[in-house]
CSV table of C-alpha atoms and ligand atoms in Angstrom, one decimal:
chain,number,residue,atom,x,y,z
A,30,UNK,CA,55.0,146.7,199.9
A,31,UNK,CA,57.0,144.5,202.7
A,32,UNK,CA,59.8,142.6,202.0
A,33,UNK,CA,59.6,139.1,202.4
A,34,UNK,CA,62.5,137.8,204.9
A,35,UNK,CA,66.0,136.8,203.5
A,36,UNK,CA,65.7,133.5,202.1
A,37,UNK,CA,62.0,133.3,201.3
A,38,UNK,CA,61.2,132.7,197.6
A,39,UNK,CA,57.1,133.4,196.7
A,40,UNK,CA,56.3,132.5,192.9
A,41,UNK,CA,52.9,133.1,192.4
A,42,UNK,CA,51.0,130.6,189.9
A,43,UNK,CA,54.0,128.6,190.1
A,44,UNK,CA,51.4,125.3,188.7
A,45,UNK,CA,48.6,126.2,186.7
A,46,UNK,CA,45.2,125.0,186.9
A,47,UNK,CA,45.4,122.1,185.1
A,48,UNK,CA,49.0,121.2,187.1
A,49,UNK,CA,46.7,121.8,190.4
A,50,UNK,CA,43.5,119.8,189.2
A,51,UNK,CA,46.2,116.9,188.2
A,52,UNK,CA,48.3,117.4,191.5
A,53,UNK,CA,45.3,117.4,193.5
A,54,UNK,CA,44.3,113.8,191.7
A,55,UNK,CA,47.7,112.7,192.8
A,56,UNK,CA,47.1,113.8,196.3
A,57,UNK,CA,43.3,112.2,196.3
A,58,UNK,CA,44.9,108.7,195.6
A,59,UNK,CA,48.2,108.9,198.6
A,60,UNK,CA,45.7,109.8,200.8
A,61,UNK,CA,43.1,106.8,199.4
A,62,UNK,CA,46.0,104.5,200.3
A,63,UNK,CA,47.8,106.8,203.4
A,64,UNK,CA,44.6,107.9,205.4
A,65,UNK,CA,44.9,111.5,207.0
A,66,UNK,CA,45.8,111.2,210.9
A,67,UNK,CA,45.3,113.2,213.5
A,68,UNK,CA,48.9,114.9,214.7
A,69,UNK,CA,48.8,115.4,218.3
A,70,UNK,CA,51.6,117.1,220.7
A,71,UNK,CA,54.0,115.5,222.3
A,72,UNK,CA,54.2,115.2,225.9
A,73,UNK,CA,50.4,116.6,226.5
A,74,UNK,CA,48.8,114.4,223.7
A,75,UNK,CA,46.7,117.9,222.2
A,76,UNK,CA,45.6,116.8,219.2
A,77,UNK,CA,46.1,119.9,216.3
A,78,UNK,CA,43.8,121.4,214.1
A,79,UNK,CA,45.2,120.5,210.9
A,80,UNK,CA,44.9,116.4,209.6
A,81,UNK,CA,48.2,115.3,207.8
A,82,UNK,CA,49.3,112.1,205.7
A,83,UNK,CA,52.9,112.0,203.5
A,84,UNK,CA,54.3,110.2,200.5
A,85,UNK,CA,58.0,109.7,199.7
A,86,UNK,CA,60.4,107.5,201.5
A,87,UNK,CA,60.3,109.5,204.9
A,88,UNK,CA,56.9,111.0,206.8
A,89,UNK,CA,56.6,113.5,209.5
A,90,UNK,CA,54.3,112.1,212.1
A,91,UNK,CA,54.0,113.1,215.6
A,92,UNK,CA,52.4,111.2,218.6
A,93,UNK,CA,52.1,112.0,222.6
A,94,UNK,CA,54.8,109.0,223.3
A,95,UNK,CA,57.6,109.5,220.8
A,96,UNK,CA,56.7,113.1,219.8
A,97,UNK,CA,57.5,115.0,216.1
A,98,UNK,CA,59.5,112.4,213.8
A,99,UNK,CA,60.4,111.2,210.2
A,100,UNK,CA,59.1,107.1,209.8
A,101,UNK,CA,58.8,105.1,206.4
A,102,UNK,CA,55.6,104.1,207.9
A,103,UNK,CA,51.9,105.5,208.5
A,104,UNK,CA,51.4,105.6,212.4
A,105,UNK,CA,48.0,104.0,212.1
A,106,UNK,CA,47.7,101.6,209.2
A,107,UNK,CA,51.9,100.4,209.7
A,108,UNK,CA,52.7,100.4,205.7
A,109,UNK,CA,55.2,102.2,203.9
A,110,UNK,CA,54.1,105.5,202.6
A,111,UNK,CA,53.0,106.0,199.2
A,112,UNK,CA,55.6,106.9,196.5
A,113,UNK,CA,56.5,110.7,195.7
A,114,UNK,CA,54.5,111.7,192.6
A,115,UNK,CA,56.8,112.1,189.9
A,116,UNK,CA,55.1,116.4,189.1
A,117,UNK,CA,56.5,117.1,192.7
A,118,UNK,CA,60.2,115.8,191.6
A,119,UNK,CA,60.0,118.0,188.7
A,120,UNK,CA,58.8,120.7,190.8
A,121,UNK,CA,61.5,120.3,193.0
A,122,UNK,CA,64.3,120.0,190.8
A,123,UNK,CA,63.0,123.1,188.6
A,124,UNK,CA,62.6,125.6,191.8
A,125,UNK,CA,64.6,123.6,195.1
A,126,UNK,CA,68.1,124.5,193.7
A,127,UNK,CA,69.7,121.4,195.5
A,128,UNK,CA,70.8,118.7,194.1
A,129,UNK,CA,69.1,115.3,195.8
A,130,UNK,CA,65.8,114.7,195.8
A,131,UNK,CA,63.0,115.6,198.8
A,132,UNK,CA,63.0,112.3,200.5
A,133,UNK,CA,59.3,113.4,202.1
A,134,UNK,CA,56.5,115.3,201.2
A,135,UNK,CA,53.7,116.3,205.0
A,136,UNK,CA,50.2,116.7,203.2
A,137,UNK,CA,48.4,118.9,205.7
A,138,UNK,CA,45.0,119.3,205.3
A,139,UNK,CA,43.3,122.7,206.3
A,140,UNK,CA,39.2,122.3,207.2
A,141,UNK,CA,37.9,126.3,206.9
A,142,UNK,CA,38.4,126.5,210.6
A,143,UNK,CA,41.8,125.6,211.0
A,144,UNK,CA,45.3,127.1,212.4
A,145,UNK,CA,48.7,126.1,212.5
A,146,UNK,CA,50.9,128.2,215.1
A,147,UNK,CA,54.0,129.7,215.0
A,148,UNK,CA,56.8,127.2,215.1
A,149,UNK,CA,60.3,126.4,213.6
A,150,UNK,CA,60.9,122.8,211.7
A,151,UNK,CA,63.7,121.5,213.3
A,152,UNK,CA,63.1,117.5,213.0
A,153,UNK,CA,65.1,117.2,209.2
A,154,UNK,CA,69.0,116.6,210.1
A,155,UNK,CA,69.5,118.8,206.9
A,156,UNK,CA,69.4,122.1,207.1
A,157,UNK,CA,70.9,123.3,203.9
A,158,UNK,CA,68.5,121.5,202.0
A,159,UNK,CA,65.3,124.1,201.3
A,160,UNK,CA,61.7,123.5,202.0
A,161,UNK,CA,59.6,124.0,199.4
A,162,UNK,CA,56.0,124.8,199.7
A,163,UNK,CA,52.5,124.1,197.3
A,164,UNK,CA,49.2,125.7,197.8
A,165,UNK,CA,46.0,124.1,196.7
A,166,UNK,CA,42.1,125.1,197.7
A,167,UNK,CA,41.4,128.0,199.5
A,168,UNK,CA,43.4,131.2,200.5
A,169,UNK,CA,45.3,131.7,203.5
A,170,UNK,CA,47.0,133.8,205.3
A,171,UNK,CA,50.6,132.8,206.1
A,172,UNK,CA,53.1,134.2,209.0
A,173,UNK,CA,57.1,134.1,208.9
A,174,UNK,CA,59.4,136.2,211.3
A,175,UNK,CA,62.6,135.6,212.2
A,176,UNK,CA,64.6,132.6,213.9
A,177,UNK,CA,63.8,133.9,217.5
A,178,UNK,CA,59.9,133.7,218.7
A,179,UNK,CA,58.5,137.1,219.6
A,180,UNK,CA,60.1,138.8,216.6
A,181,UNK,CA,59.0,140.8,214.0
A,182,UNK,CA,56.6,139.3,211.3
A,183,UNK,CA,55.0,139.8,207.9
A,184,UNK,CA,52.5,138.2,207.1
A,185,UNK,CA,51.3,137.2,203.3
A,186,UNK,CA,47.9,135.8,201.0
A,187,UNK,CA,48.6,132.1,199.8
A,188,UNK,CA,46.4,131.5,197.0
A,189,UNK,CA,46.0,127.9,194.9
A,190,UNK,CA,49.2,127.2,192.7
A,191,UNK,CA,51.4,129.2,195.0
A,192,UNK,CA,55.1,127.7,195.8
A,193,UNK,CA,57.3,129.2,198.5
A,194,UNK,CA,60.6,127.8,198.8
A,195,UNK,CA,61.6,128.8,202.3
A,196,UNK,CA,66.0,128.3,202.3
A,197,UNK,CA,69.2,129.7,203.8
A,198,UNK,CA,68.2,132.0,206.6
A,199,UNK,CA,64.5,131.3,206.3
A,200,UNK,CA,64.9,127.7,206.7
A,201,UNK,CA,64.7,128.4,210.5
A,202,UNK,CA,62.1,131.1,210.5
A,203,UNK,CA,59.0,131.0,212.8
A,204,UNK,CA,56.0,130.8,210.6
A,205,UNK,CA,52.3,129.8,210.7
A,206,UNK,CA,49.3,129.7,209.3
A,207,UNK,CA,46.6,132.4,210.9
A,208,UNK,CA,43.8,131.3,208.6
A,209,UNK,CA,42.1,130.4,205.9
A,210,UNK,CA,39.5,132.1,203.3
A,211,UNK,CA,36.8,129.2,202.5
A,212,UNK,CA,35.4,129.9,199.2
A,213,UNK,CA,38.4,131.5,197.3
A,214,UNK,CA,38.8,128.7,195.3
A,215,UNK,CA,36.8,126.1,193.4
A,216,UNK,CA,39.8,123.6,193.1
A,217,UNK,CA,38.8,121.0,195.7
A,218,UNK,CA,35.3,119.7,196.2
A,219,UNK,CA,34.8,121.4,199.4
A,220,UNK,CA,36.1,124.5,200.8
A,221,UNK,CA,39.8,124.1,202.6
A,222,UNK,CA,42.8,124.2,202.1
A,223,UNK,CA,46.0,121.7,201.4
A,224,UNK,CA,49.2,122.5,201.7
A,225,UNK,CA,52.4,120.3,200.5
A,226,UNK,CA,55.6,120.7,202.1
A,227,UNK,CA,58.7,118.8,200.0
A,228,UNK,CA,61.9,118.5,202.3
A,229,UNK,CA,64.9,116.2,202.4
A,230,UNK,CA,65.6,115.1,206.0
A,231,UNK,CA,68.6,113.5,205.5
A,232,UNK,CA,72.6,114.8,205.0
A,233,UNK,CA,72.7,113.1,201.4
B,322,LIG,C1,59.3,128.4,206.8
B,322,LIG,N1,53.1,124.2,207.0
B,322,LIG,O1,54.0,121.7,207.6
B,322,LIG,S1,54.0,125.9,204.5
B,322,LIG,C2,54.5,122.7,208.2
B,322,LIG,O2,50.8,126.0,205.1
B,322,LIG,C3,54.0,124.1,207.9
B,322,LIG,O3,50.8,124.0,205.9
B,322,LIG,C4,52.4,125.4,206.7
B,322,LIG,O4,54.5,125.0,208.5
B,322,LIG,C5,51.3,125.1,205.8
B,322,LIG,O5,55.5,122.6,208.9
B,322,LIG,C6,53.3,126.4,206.1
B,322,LIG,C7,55.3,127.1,204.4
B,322,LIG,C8,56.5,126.7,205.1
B,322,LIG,C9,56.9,125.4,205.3
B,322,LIG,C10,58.1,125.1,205.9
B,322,LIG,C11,58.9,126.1,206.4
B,322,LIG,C12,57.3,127.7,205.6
B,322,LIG,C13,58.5,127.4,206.3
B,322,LIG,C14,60.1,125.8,207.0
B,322,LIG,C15,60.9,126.9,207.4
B,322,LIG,C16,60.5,128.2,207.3
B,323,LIG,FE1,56.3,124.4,209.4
């Protein structure tokens, strides 16, 4: 039994199966009207694994040129991203513990063979405000250390209906994704994995 770093909260089952089947519904019409882009790194233009959209007022996007940012528009189709489904502000109120809403919520879309490496989000100017995690689809397993790279880790099973809320002195903490279990859930049509990340970027 490891401890989970100071500041990570895991609730297990936090939605239910019906609150996933309907969340994922949600999801299927943002990303209907919000396509899923490909992120790719600044400066070198690597494109990442994992294929991303948002809704809310503010989405993270990331290009070679301009590198990781919040925009109220898609970097491909130029509209305003979709609205916040209304579950998600419920979600966050219940579990967040701060008092103004996310203002963006990164859909990131894991394909069986996808990775996300260790990094630190750094790009919201408000740091008191948590993150707080969904996970829907397939198993994976998830890596947090500490707030310096090269540290110690543990590393933990994110199954469908999973929330993490990641505050205080976890909202600095390295973390990643190592992989993914196709076929541990029956959630989404086919195997992989989406994750939801709700954050407010702005001092309120
Ligand atoms: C710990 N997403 O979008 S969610 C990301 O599963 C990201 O898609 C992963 O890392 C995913 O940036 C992990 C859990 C998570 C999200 C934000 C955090 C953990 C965090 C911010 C600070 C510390
Ligand atoms: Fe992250």
């Amino acid at each position: 039994m490891t401890a989970l770093p100071d500041g990570v909260r895991h609730i297990p089952g936090a939605l239910n199966p019906q609150a996933q089947a309907e969340l994922v519904d949600e999801i299927r019409a943002v990303v209907s009207q919000a396509p899923l882009f490909v992120p790719v790194m600044p400066r070198t233009g690597k494109p990442m694994s994992v294929r991303m959209s948002n809704c809310g007022p503010l989405g993270w996007v990331t290009d070679k040129e301009r590198g990781y940012r919040y925009q109220a528009t898609h970097p491909v189709t130029g509209a305003t991203w979709p609205s916040m489904p209304p579950q998600l502000l419920e979600l966050w109120s219940e579990l967040s513990g701060y008092a103004h809403p996310p203002e963006a919520c990164l859909i990131n879309f894991y394909a069986p063979e996808t990775k996300m490496g260790l990094h630190q989000d750094r790009d919201e100017a408000d740091f008191n405000a948590p993150v707080l995690s969904i996970s829907l689809g397939d198993d994976c397993l998830f890596r947090i250390g500490g707030t310096k790279r090269g540290g110690k880790t543990v590393s933990l099973r994110l199954v469908s209906g999973d929330v993490i809320v990641l505050g205080g002195a976890s909202r600095l903490a390295f973390h990643g994704v190592d992989r993914i279990y196709p076929g541990t859930s029956m959630l989404l049509e086919k195997p992989g994995r989406i994750n939801l990340t709700l954050r407010r970027v702005t001092v309120p």
